[in-house]
Short mmCIF file of C-alpha atoms in Angstrom, two decimals:
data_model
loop_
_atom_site.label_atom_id
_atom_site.label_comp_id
_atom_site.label_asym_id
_atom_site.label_seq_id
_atom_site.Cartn_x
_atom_site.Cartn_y
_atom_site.Cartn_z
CA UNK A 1 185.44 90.98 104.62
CA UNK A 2 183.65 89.14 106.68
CA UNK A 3 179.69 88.47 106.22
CA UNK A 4 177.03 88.55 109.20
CA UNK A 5 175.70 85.41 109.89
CA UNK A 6 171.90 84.99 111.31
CA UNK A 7 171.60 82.43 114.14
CA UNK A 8 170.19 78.77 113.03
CA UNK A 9 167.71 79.60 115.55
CA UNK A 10 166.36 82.56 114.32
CA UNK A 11 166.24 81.35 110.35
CA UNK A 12 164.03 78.46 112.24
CA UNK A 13 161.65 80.76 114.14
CA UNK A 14 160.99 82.64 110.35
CA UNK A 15 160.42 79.84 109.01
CA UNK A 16 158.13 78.39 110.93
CA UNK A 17 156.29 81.73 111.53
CA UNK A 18 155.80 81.75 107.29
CA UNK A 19 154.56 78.24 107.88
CA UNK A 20 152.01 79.29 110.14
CA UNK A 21 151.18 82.37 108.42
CA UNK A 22 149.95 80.03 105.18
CA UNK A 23 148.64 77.33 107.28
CA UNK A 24 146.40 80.37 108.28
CA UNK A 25 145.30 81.95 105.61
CA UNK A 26 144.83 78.92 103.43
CA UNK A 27 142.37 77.29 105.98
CA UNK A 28 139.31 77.80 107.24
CA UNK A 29 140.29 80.25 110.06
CA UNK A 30 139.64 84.15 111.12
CA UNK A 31 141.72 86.92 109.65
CA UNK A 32 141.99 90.51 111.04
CA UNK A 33 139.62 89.43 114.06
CA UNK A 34 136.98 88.60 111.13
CA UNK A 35 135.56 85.60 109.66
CA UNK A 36 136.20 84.23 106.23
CA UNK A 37 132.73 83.89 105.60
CA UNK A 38 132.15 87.79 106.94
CA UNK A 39 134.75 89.22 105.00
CA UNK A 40 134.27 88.10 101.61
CA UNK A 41 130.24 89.05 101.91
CA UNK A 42 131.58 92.66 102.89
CA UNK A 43 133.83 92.51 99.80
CA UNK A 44 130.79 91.51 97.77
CA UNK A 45 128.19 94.09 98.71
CA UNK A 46 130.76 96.61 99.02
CA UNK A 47 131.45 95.72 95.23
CA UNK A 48 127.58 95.57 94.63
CA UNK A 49 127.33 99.04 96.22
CA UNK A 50 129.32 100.08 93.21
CA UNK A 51 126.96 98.63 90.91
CA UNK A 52 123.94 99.56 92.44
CA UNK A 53 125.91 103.53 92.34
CA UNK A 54 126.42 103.66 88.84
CA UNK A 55 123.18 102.58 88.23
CA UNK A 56 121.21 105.10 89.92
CA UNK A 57 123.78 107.52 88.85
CA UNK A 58 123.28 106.77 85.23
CA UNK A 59 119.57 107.10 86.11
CA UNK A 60 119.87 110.40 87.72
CA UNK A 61 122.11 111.96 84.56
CA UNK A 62 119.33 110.42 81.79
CA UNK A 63 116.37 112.24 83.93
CA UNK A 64 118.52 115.64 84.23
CA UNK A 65 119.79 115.43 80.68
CA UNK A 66 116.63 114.52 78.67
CA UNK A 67 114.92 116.97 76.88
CA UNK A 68 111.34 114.83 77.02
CA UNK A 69 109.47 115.15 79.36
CA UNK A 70 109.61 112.61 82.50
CA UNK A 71 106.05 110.62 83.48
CA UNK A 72 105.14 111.67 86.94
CA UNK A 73 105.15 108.25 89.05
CA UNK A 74 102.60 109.17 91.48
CA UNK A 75 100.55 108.82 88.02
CA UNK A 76 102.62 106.18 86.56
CA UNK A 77 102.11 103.85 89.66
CA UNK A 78 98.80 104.68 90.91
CA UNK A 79 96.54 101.86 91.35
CA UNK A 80 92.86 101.97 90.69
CA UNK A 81 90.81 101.06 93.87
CA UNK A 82 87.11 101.59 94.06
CA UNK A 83 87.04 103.78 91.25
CA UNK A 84 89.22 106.08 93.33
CA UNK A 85 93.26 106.31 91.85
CA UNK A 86 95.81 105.59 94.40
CA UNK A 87 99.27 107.24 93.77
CA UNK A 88 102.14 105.17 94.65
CA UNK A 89 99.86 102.77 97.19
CA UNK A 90 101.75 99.48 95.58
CA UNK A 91 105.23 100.70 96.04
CA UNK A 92 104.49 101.96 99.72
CA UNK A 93 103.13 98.31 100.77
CA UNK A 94 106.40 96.68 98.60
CA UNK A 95 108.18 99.05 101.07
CA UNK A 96 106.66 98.32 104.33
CA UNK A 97 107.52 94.18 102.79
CA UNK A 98 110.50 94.88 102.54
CA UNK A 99 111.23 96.40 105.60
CA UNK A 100 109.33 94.49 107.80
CA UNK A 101 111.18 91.81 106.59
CA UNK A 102 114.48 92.97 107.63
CA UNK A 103 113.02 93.34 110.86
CA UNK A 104 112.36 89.85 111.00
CA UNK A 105 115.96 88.45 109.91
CA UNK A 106 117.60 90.63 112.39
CA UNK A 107 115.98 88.96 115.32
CA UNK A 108 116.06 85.82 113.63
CA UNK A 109 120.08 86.23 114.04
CA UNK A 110 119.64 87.24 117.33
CA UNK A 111 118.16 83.45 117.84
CA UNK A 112 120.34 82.19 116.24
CA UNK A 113 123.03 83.34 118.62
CA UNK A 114 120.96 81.79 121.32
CA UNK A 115 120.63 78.69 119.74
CA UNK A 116 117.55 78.54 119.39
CA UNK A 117 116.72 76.97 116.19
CA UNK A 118 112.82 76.59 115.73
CA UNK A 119 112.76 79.66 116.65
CA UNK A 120 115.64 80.80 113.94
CA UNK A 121 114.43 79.41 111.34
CA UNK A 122 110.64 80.29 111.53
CA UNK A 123 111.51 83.87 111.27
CA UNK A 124 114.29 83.44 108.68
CA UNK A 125 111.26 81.16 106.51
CA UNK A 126 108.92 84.20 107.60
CA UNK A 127 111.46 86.71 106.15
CA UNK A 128 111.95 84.90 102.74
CA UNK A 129 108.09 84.52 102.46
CA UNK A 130 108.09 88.29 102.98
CA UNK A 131 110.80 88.71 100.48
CA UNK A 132 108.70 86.08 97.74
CA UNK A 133 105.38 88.33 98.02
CA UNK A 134 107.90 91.50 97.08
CA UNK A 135 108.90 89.74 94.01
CA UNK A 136 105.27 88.95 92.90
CA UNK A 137 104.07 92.48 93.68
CA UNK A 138 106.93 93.80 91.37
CA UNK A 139 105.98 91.03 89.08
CA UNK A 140 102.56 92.73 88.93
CA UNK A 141 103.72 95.80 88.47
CA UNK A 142 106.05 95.15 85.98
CA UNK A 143 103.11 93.46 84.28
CA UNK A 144 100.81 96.59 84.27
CA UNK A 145 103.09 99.04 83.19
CA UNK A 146 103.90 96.46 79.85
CA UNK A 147 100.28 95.44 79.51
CA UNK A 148 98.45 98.36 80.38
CA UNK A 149 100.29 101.16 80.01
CA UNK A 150 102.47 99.73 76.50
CA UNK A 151 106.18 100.79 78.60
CA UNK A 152 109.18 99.20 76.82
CA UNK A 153 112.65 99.14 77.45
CA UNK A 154 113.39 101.04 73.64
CA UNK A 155 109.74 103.17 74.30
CA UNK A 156 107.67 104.78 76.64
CA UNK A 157 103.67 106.60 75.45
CA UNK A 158 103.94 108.57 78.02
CA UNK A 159 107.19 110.55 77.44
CA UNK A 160 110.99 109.64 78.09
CA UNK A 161 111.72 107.00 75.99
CA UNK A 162 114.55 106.01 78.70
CA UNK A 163 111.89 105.56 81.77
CA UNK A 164 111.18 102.37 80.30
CA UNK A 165 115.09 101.70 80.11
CA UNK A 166 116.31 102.55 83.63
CA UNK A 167 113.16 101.42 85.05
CA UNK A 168 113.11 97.83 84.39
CA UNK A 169 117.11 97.59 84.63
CA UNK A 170 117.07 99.28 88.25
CA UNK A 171 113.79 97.16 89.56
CA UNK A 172 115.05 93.95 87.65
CA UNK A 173 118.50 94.23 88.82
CA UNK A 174 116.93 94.53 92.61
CA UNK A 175 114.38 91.85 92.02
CA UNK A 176 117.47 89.48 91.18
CA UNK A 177 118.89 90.45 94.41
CA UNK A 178 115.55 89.94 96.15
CA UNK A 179 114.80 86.53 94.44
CA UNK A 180 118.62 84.90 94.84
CA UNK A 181 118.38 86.39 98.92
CA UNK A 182 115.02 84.21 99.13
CA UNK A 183 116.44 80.88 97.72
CA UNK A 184 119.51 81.94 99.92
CA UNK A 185 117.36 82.05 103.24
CA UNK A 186 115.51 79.52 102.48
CA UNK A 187 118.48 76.98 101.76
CA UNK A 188 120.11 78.21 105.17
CA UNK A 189 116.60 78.42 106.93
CA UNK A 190 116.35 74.41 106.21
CA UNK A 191 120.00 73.45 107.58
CA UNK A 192 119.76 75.36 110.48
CA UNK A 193 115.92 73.57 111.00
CA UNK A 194 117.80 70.54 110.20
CA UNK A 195 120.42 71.16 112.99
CA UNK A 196 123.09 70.95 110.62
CA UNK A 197 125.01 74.42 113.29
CA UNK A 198 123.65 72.87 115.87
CA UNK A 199 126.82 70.40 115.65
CA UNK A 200 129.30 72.83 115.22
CA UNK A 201 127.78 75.57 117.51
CA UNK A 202 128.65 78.00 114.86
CA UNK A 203 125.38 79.94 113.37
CA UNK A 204 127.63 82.81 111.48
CA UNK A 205 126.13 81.44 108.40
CA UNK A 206 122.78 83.58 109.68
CA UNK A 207 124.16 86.98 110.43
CA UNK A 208 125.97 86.42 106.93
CA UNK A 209 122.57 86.06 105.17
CA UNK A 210 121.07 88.74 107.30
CA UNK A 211 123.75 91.23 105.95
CA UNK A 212 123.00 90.28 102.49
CA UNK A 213 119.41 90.28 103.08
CA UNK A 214 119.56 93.89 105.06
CA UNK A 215 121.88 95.35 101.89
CA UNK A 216 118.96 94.29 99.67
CA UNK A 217 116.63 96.08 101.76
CA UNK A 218 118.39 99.31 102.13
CA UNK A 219 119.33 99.62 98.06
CA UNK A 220 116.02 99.49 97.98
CA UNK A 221 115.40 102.49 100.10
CA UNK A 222 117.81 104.75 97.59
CA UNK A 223 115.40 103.03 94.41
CA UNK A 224 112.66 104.31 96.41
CA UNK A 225 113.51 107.88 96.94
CA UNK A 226 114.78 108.34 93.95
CA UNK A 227 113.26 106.61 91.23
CA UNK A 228 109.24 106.63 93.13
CA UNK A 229 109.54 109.85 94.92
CA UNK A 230 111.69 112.34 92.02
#
């Protein structure tokens, strides 16, 4: 019984098609019509979406569940101003921040795909400014509700024992995010100043950091409907 036998030619051709195929992947080139670069940020928020989920879904099952009762933040985060008490007025300026922020880094990265440097980097050094005055206005209010208002992680005087829990692992968790996306935009804000893309012609590296910085931005949306306005 005789055996097929596949043409020299064609055992060549496989081969080097599996050559190229590693050569690909295992250098610095585009996969699926997508950037390395792209990709694996995608795979990281979209794993950091999970996170964030269980998170706020733990939060929403400890509120339902609890038999205390829950402070009211309009109380809980009301500022003082002019002897006159301002429900929620920190958290809706952190909000507006935040925002206006991401308004910034998206036309930053639509400099960037002009090349136009200066101008990319002012508004990416604008954004992380923007993003550094969030932190310390969640650094003050982290500080009033320990300070003032005695809220622990393992107690809380006015109720739920687990506000204090959820509350400074949702907001810290976030204010991670928000302090590691400033050092981020800063770092890239400085090379791309620097010129540094200008000599490959390749800015990617900006849209990248604007998709982590516009994630950050929009988890924060979710912390803010449910968390400030529940």
């Amino acid at each position: 019984m005789n055996t097929p036998t596949v043409p020299v030619h064609e055992i060549a051709a496989s081969q080097q098609g599996l050559r190229g195929f590693v050569a690909d992947w295992s250098s610095d080139r585009e996969a699926f019509k997508v950037s390395w670069g792209k990709a694996m940020m995608w795979i990281f928020l979209l794993s950091d979406t999970f996170v964030f989920s269980c998170f706020l879904t733990g939060y929403m099952t400890v509120r339902i569940s609890t038999t205390a009762p829950w402070p009211n933040p309009s109380h809980v985060f009301a500022l003082n101003i002019g002897g006159t008490e301002m429900p929620l007025i920190l958290i809706a300026i952190m909000t507006f921040v935040l925002i206006s922020s991401s308004g910034l880094m998206a036309m930053a990265v639509n400099f960037a795909y002009q090349r136009q440097r200066v101008r990319t980097a002012t508004l990416m050094f604008a954004t992380a400014a923007l993003g550094a005055c969030f932190v310390g206005m969640q650094a003050f209010e982290w500080t009033k509700l320990i300070v003032e208002e005695g809220v622990r992680p393992w107690a809380n005087p006015m109720g739920a024992a687990q506000f204090g829990s959820v509350f400074f692992m949702i907001t810290g968790f976030h204010g991670l995010h928000v302090s590691i996306g400033v050092i981020y935009l800063l770092v890239v804000a400085w090379r791309v100043l620097q010129g540094r893309y200008e000599k490959s012609g390749n800015y990617q590296i900006v849209e990248i950091a604007g998709l982590y910085w516009h994630f950050v931005d929009l988890v924060w949306v979710f912390i803010f409907a449910l968390f400030y306005l529940w």
